[in-house]
CSV table of C-alpha atoms in Angstrom, one decimal:
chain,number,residue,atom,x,y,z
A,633,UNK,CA,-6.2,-7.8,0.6
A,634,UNK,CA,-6.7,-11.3,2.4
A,635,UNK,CA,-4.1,-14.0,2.4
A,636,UNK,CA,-5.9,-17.6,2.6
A,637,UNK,CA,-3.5,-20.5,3.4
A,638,UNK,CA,-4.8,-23.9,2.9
A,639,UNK,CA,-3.3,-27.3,5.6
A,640,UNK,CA,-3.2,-30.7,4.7
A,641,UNK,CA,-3.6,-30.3,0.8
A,642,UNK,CA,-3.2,-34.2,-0.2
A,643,UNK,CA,0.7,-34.5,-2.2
A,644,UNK,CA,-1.3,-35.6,-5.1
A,645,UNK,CA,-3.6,-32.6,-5.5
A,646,UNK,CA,-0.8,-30.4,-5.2
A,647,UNK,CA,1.1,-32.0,-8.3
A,648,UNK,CA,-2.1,-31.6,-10.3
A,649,UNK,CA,-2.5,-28.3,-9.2
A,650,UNK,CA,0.6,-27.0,-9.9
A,651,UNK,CA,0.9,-29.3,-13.4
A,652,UNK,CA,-2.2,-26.8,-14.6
A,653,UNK,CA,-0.9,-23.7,-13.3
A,654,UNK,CA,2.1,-24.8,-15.1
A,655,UNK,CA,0.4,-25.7,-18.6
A,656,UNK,CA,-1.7,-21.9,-18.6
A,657,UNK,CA,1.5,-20.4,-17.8
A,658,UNK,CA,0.8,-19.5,-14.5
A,659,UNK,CA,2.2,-19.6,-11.0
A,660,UNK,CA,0.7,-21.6,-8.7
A,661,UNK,CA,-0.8,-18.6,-6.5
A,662,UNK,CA,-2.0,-16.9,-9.5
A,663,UNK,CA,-3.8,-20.2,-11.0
A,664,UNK,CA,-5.6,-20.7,-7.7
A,665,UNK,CA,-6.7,-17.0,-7.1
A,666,UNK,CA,-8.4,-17.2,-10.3
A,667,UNK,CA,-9.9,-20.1,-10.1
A,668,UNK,CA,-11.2,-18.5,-6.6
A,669,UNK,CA,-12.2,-15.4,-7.9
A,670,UNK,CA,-14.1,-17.1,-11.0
A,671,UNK,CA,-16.2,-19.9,-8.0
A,672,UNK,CA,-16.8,-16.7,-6.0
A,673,UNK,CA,-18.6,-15.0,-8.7
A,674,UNK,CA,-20.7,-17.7,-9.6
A,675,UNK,CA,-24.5,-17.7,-7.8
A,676,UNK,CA,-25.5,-20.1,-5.3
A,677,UNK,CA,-28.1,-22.9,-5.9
A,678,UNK,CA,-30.1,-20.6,-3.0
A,679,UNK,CA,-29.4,-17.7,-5.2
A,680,UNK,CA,-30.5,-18.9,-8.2
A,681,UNK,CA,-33.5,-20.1,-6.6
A,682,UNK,CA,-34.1,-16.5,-5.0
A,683,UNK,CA,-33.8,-14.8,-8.5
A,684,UNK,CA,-36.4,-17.5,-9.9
A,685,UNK,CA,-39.4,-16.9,-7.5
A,686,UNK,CA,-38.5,-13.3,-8.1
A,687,UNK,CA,-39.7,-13.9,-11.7
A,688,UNK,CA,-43.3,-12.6,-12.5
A,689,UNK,CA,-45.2,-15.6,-13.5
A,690,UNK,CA,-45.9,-16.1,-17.5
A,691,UNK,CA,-49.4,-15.1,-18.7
A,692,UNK,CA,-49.0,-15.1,-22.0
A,693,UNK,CA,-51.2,-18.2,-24.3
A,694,UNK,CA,-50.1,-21.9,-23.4
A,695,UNK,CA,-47.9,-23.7,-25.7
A,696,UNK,CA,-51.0,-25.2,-26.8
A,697,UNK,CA,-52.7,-22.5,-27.4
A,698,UNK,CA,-49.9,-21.4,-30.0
A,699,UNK,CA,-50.0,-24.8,-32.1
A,700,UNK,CA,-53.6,-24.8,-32.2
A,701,UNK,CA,-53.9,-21.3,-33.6
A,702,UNK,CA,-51.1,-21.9,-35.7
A,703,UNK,CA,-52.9,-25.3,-37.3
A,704,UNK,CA,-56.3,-23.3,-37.4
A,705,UNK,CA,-54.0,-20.5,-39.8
A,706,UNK,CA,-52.8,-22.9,-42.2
């Protein structure tokens, strides 16, 4: 397992940081590795942009088509 160690953290940010590890009851290391762990899994904008143009186009009747035929049933 990796060991990350972060320079020049701002006094500030470290307070807050450790405030809300403190308020979920967590240690500081533990509040930051899942905080990590849970931005790592997330896509990138790049991904998400890959997994859209994977997407077969939609063929299917136009929203307009839908109302009309649903106004012509009525």
């Amino acid at each position: 397992m990796a060991n990350i160690q972060v320079r020049g953290v701002p006094d500030d940010v470290h307070r807050r940081l450790k405030a809300q590890a403190a308020l979920s009851g967590q240690s500081l290391n533990e509040f930051l590795l899942a905080r990590m762990t849970e931005m790592a899994s997330k896509p990138t904008i790049p991904e998400l942009i890959a997994r859209i143009r994977e997407r077969e186009a939609y063929t299917g009747p136009s929203v307009a088509d839908i109302v009309r035929e649903d106004r012509d049933t009525r």
